[in-house]
Amino acid sequence: MQVKIEDSWREALAPEFEKPYFAHLVEALHAEKAAGRVIYPPGPQIFRAFDLCPLPAVKVVILGQDPYHGYGQAMGLSFSVPDGVPAPPSLKNIFKEIEDDLGVRMSGRPNLESWARQGVLLLNAVLTVRAGEPTSHGGLGWQEFTDAVIRCISDRREGVVFMLWGNYARSKAPLVDNSKHFVLQAAHPSPLARGAFFGCRHFSQANAILRAEGLEPIDWQL
């Protein structure tokens, strides 16, 4: 099946695109669109995280669950929304942790593309959602695909930092070979976690790991 995705990912994930579950996933998305349902993010942005961060460039993986379901929010990058859109509560908490952890001042700009271009794969476990209906595409097969993405990074790369926030993301830890990668776990940045995310210091930890690996650290400041 021909999928519009960055070349290194297309080669690495080629077997997934030929599996029955992926064909069923694509058919389900086409059927929803034909029925007039609005799906986020827009089609060209579904694989945006991969397009901005090729497999050989991945240094850090930040795993979200599914895209924002409000109008104009989802842009194919976990936790990110386009410029001009108010930062959702979880993203505000991420910014607060960065400020406390690194002693920097965040601008509040909610677009995380600059992280992606530095090697941060902003991956959602589910890549699409029906407008106004959170987790509505959780049963389409996306998790099988993104589990394969995590295994691919684990198998093909070394020294990648995985940030797993909340129980759902942390359940993916067994997919990562922690003998050659680094897995950082914390509570979810959502306000529902009652501040348990604060103090995780994942951003300074990630940069310390990258420096120790001889890699350029991430400029987290926006």
PDB file of C-alpha atoms in Angstrom:
ATOM      1  CA  MET A   1       0.000   0.000   0.000  1.00  0.00           C
ATOM      2  CA  GLN A   2       1.368   3.407  -0.972  1.00  0.00           C
ATOM      3  CA  VAL A   3       1.499   5.735   2.034  1.00  0.00           C
ATOM      4  CA  LYS A   4       2.729   9.325   1.925  1.00  0.00           C
ATOM      5  CA  ILE A   5       5.349   9.314   4.640  1.00  0.00           C
ATOM      6  CA  GLU A   6       9.016  10.337   4.887  1.00  0.00           C
ATOM      7  CA  ASP A   7      11.357   7.964   3.009  1.00  0.00           C
ATOM      8  CA  SER A   8      13.292   6.465   5.932  1.00  0.00           C
ATOM      9  CA  TRP A   9      10.056   5.617   7.717  1.00  0.00           C
ATOM     10  CA  ARG A  10       8.488   4.245   4.545  1.00  0.00           C
ATOM     11  CA  GLU A  11      11.379   1.819   4.165  1.00  0.00           C
ATOM     12  CA  ALA A  12      11.474   0.817   7.834  1.00  0.00           C
ATOM     13  CA  LEU A  13       7.717   0.371   8.163  1.00  0.00           C
ATOM     14  CA  ALA A  14       7.060  -1.153   4.739  1.00  0.00           C
ATOM     15  CA  PRO A  15       5.933  -4.509   6.197  1.00  0.00           C
ATOM     16  CA  GLU A  16       3.258  -2.762   8.295  1.00  0.00           C
ATOM     17  CA  PHE A  17       1.716  -1.033   5.298  1.00  0.00           C
ATOM     18  CA  GLU A  18       1.108  -4.439   3.672  1.00  0.00           C
ATOM     19  CA  LYS A  19      -0.610  -6.045   6.668  1.00  0.00           C
ATOM     20  CA  PRO A  20      -4.389  -6.585   6.708  1.00  0.00           C
ATOM     21  CA  TYR A  21      -4.930  -4.396   9.774  1.00  0.00           C
ATOM     22  CA  PHE A  22      -3.473  -1.378   7.970  1.00  0.00           C
ATOM     23  CA  ALA A  23      -5.708  -1.904   4.926  1.00  0.00           C
ATOM     24  CA  HIS A  24      -8.722  -2.130   7.256  1.00  0.00           C
ATOM     25  CA  LEU A  25      -7.580   1.052   9.009  1.00  0.00           C
ATOM     26  CA  VAL A  26      -7.375   2.974   5.748  1.00  0.00           C
ATOM     27  CA  GLU A  27     -10.765   1.623   4.633  1.00  0.00           C
ATOM     28  CA  ALA A  28     -12.335   2.712   7.915  1.00  0.00           C
ATOM     29  CA  LEU A  29     -10.966   6.243   7.562  1.00  0.00           C
ATOM     30  CA  HIS A  30     -12.233   6.491   3.977  1.00  0.00           C
ATOM     31  CA  ALA A  31     -15.667   5.222   5.071  1.00  0.00           C
ATOM     32  CA  GLU A  32     -15.907   7.829   7.828  1.00  0.00           C
ATOM     33  CA  LYS A  33     -14.975  10.629   5.444  1.00  0.00           C
ATOM     34  CA  ALA A  34     -17.471   9.355   2.867  1.00  0.00           C
ATOM     35  CA  ALA A  35     -20.138   9.452   5.586  1.00  0.00           C
ATOM     36  CA  GLY A  36     -19.377  13.110   6.169  1.00  0.00           C
ATOM     37  CA  ARG A  37     -17.568  12.743   9.466  1.00  0.00           C
ATOM     38  CA  VAL A  38     -14.806  15.252  10.233  1.00  0.00           C
ATOM     39  CA  ILE A  39     -11.471  13.683  11.134  1.00  0.00           C
ATOM     40  CA  TYR A  40      -8.488  15.362  12.765  1.00  0.00           C
ATOM     41  CA  PRO A  41      -5.754  16.088  11.910  1.00  0.00           C
ATOM     42  CA  PRO A  42      -6.225  16.897   8.209  1.00  0.00           C
ATOM     43  CA  GLY A  43      -5.032  14.066   5.942  1.00  0.00           C
ATOM     44  CA  PRO A  44      -1.672  15.595   4.935  1.00  0.00           C
ATOM     45  CA  GLN A  45      -0.763  16.044   8.617  1.00  0.00           C
ATOM     46  CA  ILE A  46      -1.510  12.521   9.871  1.00  0.00           C
ATOM     47  CA  PHE A  47       2.151  11.505   9.448  1.00  0.00           C
ATOM     48  CA  ARG A  48       3.578  14.961  10.218  1.00  0.00           C
ATOM     49  CA  ALA A  49       5.625  13.700  13.177  1.00  0.00           C
ATOM     50  CA  PHE A  50       7.455  11.288  10.862  1.00  0.00           C
ATOM     51  CA  ASP A  51       7.928  13.838   8.093  1.00  0.00           C
ATOM     52  CA  LEU A  52       9.617  16.323  10.453  1.00  0.00           C
ATOM     53  CA  CYS A  53      11.731  13.720  12.271  1.00  0.00           C
ATOM     54  CA  PRO A  54      13.229  10.992  10.034  1.00  0.00           C
ATOM     55  CA  LEU A  55      14.179   7.709  11.687  1.00  0.00           C
ATOM     56  CA  PRO A  56      17.971   8.346  11.616  1.00  0.00           C
ATOM     57  CA  ALA A  57      17.403  11.718  13.351  1.00  0.00           C
ATOM     58  CA  VAL A  58      15.344  10.465  16.312  1.00  0.00           C
ATOM     59  CA  LYS A  59      16.938  11.376  19.657  1.00  0.00           C
ATOM     60  CA  VAL A  60      13.870  11.611  21.900  1.00  0.00           C
ATOM     61  CA  VAL A  61      10.370  10.129  21.717  1.00  0.00           C
ATOM     62  CA  ILE A  62       7.478  11.825  23.530  1.00  0.00           C
ATOM     63  CA  LEU A  63       4.428   9.572  23.420  1.00  0.00           C
ATOM     64  CA  GLY A  64       0.881  10.918  23.556  1.00  0.00           C
ATOM     65  CA  GLN A  65      -2.382   8.992  23.335  1.00  0.00           C
ATOM     66  CA  ASP A  66      -4.518  10.460  20.551  1.00  0.00           C
ATOM     67  CA  PRO A  67      -4.875  13.805  18.764  1.00  0.00           C
ATOM     68  CA  TYR A  68      -6.762  16.766  20.159  1.00  0.00           C
ATOM     69  CA  HIS A  69     -10.388  16.529  19.016  1.00  0.00           C
ATOM     70  CA  GLY A  70     -11.213  20.261  18.921  1.00  0.00           C
ATOM     71  CA  TYR A  71     -11.369  22.354  15.750  1.00  0.00           C
ATOM     72  CA  GLY A  72      -7.954  23.565  14.565  1.00  0.00           C
ATOM     73  CA  GLN A  73      -5.978  21.867  17.335  1.00  0.00           C
ATOM     74  CA  ALA A  74      -4.549  18.606  15.951  1.00  0.00           C
ATOM     75  CA  MET A  75      -1.498  18.986  13.724  1.00  0.00           C
ATOM     76  CA  GLY A  76       0.042  15.515  13.740  1.00  0.00           C
ATOM     77  CA  LEU A  77       2.438  16.129  16.641  1.00  0.00           C
ATOM     78  CA  SER A  78       1.697  14.894  20.154  1.00  0.00           C
ATOM     79  CA  PHE A  79       0.832  17.687  22.623  1.00  0.00           C
ATOM     80  CA  SER A  80       1.372  20.385  19.954  1.00  0.00           C
ATOM     81  CA  VAL A  81      -1.183  22.797  18.500  1.00  0.00           C
ATOM     82  CA  PRO A  82      -0.675  25.352  15.702  1.00  0.00           C
ATOM     83  CA  ASP A  83       0.420  28.907  16.328  1.00  0.00           C
ATOM     84  CA  GLY A  84      -2.528  31.103  17.274  1.00  0.00           C
ATOM     85  CA  VAL A  85      -4.361  28.276  19.040  1.00  0.00           C
ATOM     86  CA  PRO A  86      -4.429  28.460  22.857  1.00  0.00           C
ATOM     87  CA  ALA A  87      -2.122  25.944  24.523  1.00  0.00           C
ATOM     88  CA  PRO A  88      -4.167  23.094  26.037  1.00  0.00           C
ATOM     89  CA  PRO A  89      -3.802  22.456  29.795  1.00  0.00           C
ATOM     90  CA  SER A  90      -1.363  19.535  29.431  1.00  0.00           C
ATOM     91  CA  LEU A  91       0.931  21.609  27.234  1.00  0.00           C
ATOM     92  CA  LYS A  92       0.839  24.494  29.709  1.00  0.00           C
ATOM     93  CA  ASN A  93       1.992  22.074  32.399  1.00  0.00           C
ATOM     94  CA  ILE A  94       4.774  20.793  30.152  1.00  0.00           C
ATOM     95  CA  PHE A  95       5.957  24.382  29.700  1.00  0.00           C
ATOM     96  CA  LYS A  96       5.819  24.987  33.460  1.00  0.00           C
ATOM     97  CA  GLU A  97       7.974  21.905  34.080  1.00  0.00           C
ATOM     98  CA  ILE A  98      10.506  23.050  31.449  1.00  0.00           C
ATOM     99  CA  GLU A  99      10.715  26.471  33.087  1.00  0.00           C
ATOM    100  CA  ASP A 100      11.249  24.955  36.541  1.00  0.00           C
ATOM    101  CA  ASP A 101      13.612  22.245  35.286  1.00  0.00           C
ATOM    102  CA  LEU A 102      15.816  24.335  33.018  1.00  0.00           C
ATOM    103  CA  GLY A 103      15.411  27.804  34.507  1.00  0.00           C
ATOM    104  CA  VAL A 104      14.214  29.276  31.219  1.00  0.00           C
ATOM    105  CA  ARG A 105      11.200  31.365  30.258  1.00  0.00           C
ATOM    106  CA  MET A 106       8.817  29.822  27.723  1.00  0.00           C
ATOM    107  CA  SER A 107       7.042  32.132  25.317  1.00  0.00           C
ATOM    108  CA  GLY A 108       3.819  30.152  25.499  1.00  0.00           C
ATOM    109  CA  ARG A 109       4.016  29.424  21.782  1.00  0.00           C
ATOM    110  CA  PRO A 110       2.172  26.089  21.449  1.00  0.00           C
ATOM    111  CA  ASN A 111       3.697  24.874  18.171  1.00  0.00           C
ATOM    112  CA  LEU A 112       6.333  22.213  18.892  1.00  0.00           C
ATOM    113  CA  GLU A 113       7.667  21.820  15.347  1.00  0.00           C
ATOM    114  CA  SER A 114      11.069  23.143  16.414  1.00  0.00           C
ATOM    115  CA  TRP A 115      11.423  20.189  18.802  1.00  0.00           C
ATOM    116  CA  ALA A 116      10.535  17.771  16.011  1.00  0.00           C
ATOM    117  CA  ARG A 117      13.133  19.304  13.691  1.00  0.00           C
ATOM    118  CA  GLN A 118      15.797  18.735  16.378  1.00  0.00           C
ATOM    119  CA  GLY A 119      15.058  15.012  16.652  1.00  0.00           C
ATOM    120  CA  VAL A 120      12.081  14.779  19.011  1.00  0.00           C
ATOM    121  CA  LEU A 121       9.502  12.344  17.631  1.00  0.00           C
ATOM    122  CA  LEU A 122       6.168  13.677  18.906  1.00  0.00           C
ATOM    123  CA  LEU A 123       4.248  10.441  18.481  1.00  0.00           C
ATOM    124  CA  ASN A 124       0.626   9.782  19.348  1.00  0.00           C
ATOM    125  CA  ALA A 125      -0.334   6.143  19.866  1.00  0.00           C
ATOM    126  CA  VAL A 126      -3.464   6.821  17.792  1.00  0.00           C
ATOM    127  CA  LEU A 127      -2.940   9.132  14.821  1.00  0.00           C
ATOM    128  CA  THR A 128      -6.501  10.268  14.059  1.00  0.00           C
ATOM    129  CA  VAL A 129      -9.683  11.165  15.934  1.00  0.00           C
ATOM    130  CA  ARG A 130     -13.288  12.013  15.058  1.00  0.00           C
ATOM    131  CA  ALA A 131     -14.108  15.676  15.693  1.00  0.00           C
ATOM    132  CA  GLY A 132     -15.443  16.199  19.187  1.00  0.00           C
ATOM    133  CA  GLU A 133     -15.075  12.544  20.156  1.00  0.00           C
ATOM    134  CA  PRO A 134     -11.878  11.776  22.118  1.00  0.00           C
ATOM    135  CA  THR A 135     -10.399   8.284  21.631  1.00  0.00           C
ATOM    136  CA  SER A 136     -12.999   7.598  18.914  1.00  0.00           C
ATOM    137  CA  HIS A 137     -10.373   5.981  16.658  1.00  0.00           C
ATOM    138  CA  GLY A 138      -8.828   3.892  19.399  1.00  0.00           C
ATOM    139  CA  GLY A 139     -10.144   0.682  17.872  1.00  0.00           C
ATOM    140  CA  LEU A 140      -9.139   1.212  14.251  1.00  0.00           C
ATOM    141  CA  GLY A 141      -5.677  -0.354  14.460  1.00  0.00           C
ATOM    142  CA  TRP A 142      -3.438   2.645  14.970  1.00  0.00           C
ATOM    143  CA  GLN A 143      -1.973   1.182  18.170  1.00  0.00           C
ATOM    144  CA  GLU A 144      -0.673  -1.824  16.257  1.00  0.00           C
ATOM    145  CA  PHE A 145       1.030   0.544  13.834  1.00  0.00           C
ATOM    146  CA  THR A 146       2.569   2.831  16.456  1.00  0.00           C
ATOM    147  CA  ASP A 147       3.690  -0.162  18.562  1.00  0.00           C
ATOM    148  CA  ALA A 148       5.575  -1.231  15.435  1.00  0.00           C
ATOM    149  CA  VAL A 149       7.072   2.283  15.238  1.00  0.00           C
ATOM    150  CA  ILE A 150       8.343   2.031  18.822  1.00  0.00           C
ATOM    151  CA  ARG A 151       9.795  -1.444  18.178  1.00  0.00           C
ATOM    152  CA  CYS A 152      11.413  -0.142  14.988  1.00  0.00           C
ATOM    153  CA  ILE A 153      13.164   2.665  16.872  1.00  0.00           C
ATOM    154  CA  SER A 154      14.200   0.233  19.596  1.00  0.00           C
ATOM    155  CA  ASP A 155      15.631  -2.246  17.063  1.00  0.00           C
ATOM    156  CA  ARG A 156      17.263   0.122  14.585  1.00  0.00           C
ATOM    157  CA  ARG A 157      18.588   2.898  16.808  1.00  0.00           C
ATOM    158  CA  GLU A 158      20.659   3.234  19.981  1.00  0.00           C
ATOM    159  CA  GLY A 159      20.648   5.746  22.818  1.00  0.00           C
ATOM    160  CA  VAL A 160      17.162   7.147  22.224  1.00  0.00           C
ATOM    161  CA  VAL A 161      15.396   8.766  25.186  1.00  0.00           C
ATOM    162  CA  PHE A 162      11.752   7.706  25.565  1.00  0.00           C
ATOM    163  CA  MET A 163       9.542   9.985  27.682  1.00  0.00           C
ATOM    164  CA  LEU A 164       6.494   8.026  28.831  1.00  0.00           C
ATOM    165  CA  TRP A 165       3.941  10.122  30.728  1.00  0.00           C
ATOM    166  CA  GLY A 166       0.879   8.576  32.333  1.00  0.00           C
ATOM    167  CA  ASN A 167      -0.246   4.979  32.625  1.00  0.00           C
ATOM    168  CA  TYR A 168      -1.102   4.556  28.954  1.00  0.00           C
ATOM    169  CA  ALA A 169       2.299   5.700  27.708  1.00  0.00           C
ATOM    170  CA  ARG A 170       4.093   3.787  30.443  1.00  0.00           C
ATOM    171  CA  SER A 171       2.398   0.587  29.270  1.00  0.00           C
ATOM    172  CA  LYS A 172       4.564   0.851  26.135  1.00  0.00           C
ATOM    173  CA  ALA A 173       7.830   0.534  28.097  1.00  0.00           C
ATOM    174  CA  PRO A 174       8.150  -3.228  27.390  1.00  0.00           C
ATOM    175  CA  LEU A 175       8.432  -2.413  23.662  1.00  0.00           C
ATOM    176  CA  VAL A 176      11.752  -0.649  24.289  1.00  0.00           C
ATOM    177  CA  ASP A 177      15.061  -2.448  24.769  1.00  0.00           C
ATOM    178  CA  ASN A 178      16.298  -0.606  27.846  1.00  0.00           C
ATOM    179  CA  SER A 179      19.731  -2.170  27.536  1.00  0.00           C
ATOM    180  CA  LYS A 180      20.470   0.294  24.717  1.00  0.00           C
ATOM    181  CA  HIS A 181      17.873   3.036  25.212  1.00  0.00           C
ATOM    182  CA  PHE A 182      16.755   5.282  28.077  1.00  0.00           C
ATOM    183  CA  VAL A 183      13.179   5.161  29.386  1.00  0.00           C
ATOM    184  CA  LEU A 184      11.982   8.073  31.544  1.00  0.00           C
ATOM    185  CA  GLN A 185       8.569   7.611  33.178  1.00  0.00           C
ATOM    186  CA  ALA A 186       6.337  10.106  34.962  1.00  0.00           C
ATOM    187  CA  ALA A 187       2.721  10.990  35.643  1.00  0.00           C
ATOM    188  CA  HIS A 188       0.752  12.576  32.811  1.00  0.00           C
ATOM    189  CA  PRO A 189       1.020  16.373  32.510  1.00  0.00           C
ATOM    190  CA  SER A 190      -2.779  16.648  32.507  1.00  0.00           C
ATOM    191  CA  PRO A 191      -4.255  18.710  35.369  1.00  0.00           C
ATOM    192  CA  LEU A 192      -6.191  15.548  36.248  1.00  0.00           C
ATOM    193  CA  ALA A 193      -2.895  14.147  37.598  1.00  0.00           C
ATOM    194  CA  ARG A 194      -3.022  16.889  40.291  1.00  0.00           C
ATOM    195  CA  GLY A 195       0.521  18.085  39.679  1.00  0.00           C
ATOM    196  CA  ALA A 196       2.201  14.677  39.902  1.00  0.00           C
ATOM    197  CA  PHE A 197       4.040  15.446  36.642  1.00  0.00           C
ATOM    198  CA  PHE A 198       5.887  18.384  38.178  1.00  0.00           C
ATOM    199  CA  GLY A 199       9.429  17.733  39.301  1.00  0.00           C
ATOM    200  CA  CYS A 200      10.071  14.849  36.873  1.00  0.00           C
ATOM    201  CA  ARG A 201      12.957  16.855  35.347  1.00  0.00           C
ATOM    202  CA  HIS A 202      12.771  14.842  32.146  1.00  0.00           C
ATOM    203  CA  PHE A 203      14.016  17.690  29.981  1.00  0.00           C
ATOM    204  CA  SER A 204      17.297  18.218  31.810  1.00  0.00           C
ATOM    205  CA  GLN A 205      17.706  14.447  32.153  1.00  0.00           C
ATOM    206  CA  ALA A 206      17.209  13.951  28.418  1.00  0.00           C
ATOM    207  CA  ASN A 207      19.806  16.579  27.589  1.00  0.00           C
ATOM    208  CA  ALA A 208      22.291  15.105  30.050  1.00  0.00           C
ATOM    209  CA  ILE A 209      21.830  11.707  28.398  1.00  0.00           C
ATOM    210  CA  LEU A 210      22.249  13.151  24.905  1.00  0.00           C
ATOM    211  CA  ARG A 211      25.444  14.947  25.900  1.00  0.00           C
ATOM    212  CA  ALA A 212      26.799  11.739  27.443  1.00  0.00           C
ATOM    213  CA  GLU A 213      26.007   9.984  24.154  1.00  0.00           C
ATOM    214  CA  GLY A 214      27.982  12.642  22.264  1.00  0.00           C
ATOM    215  CA  LEU A 215      24.847  14.189  20.758  1.00  0.00           C
ATOM    216  CA  GLU A 216      23.614  17.761  20.563  1.00  0.00           C
ATOM    217  CA  PRO A 217      21.087  18.443  23.341  1.00  0.00           C
ATOM    218  CA  ILE A 218      17.565  19.652  22.542  1.00  0.00           C
ATOM    219  CA  ASP A 219      16.812  23.357  22.790  1.00  0.00           C
ATOM    220  CA  TRP A 220      13.481  23.032  24.609  1.00  0.00           C
ATOM    221  CA  GLN A 221      12.885  26.767  24.887  1.00  0.00           C
ATOM    222  CA  LEU A 222      10.232  28.118  22.531  1.00  0.00           C
TER     223      LEU A 222
END
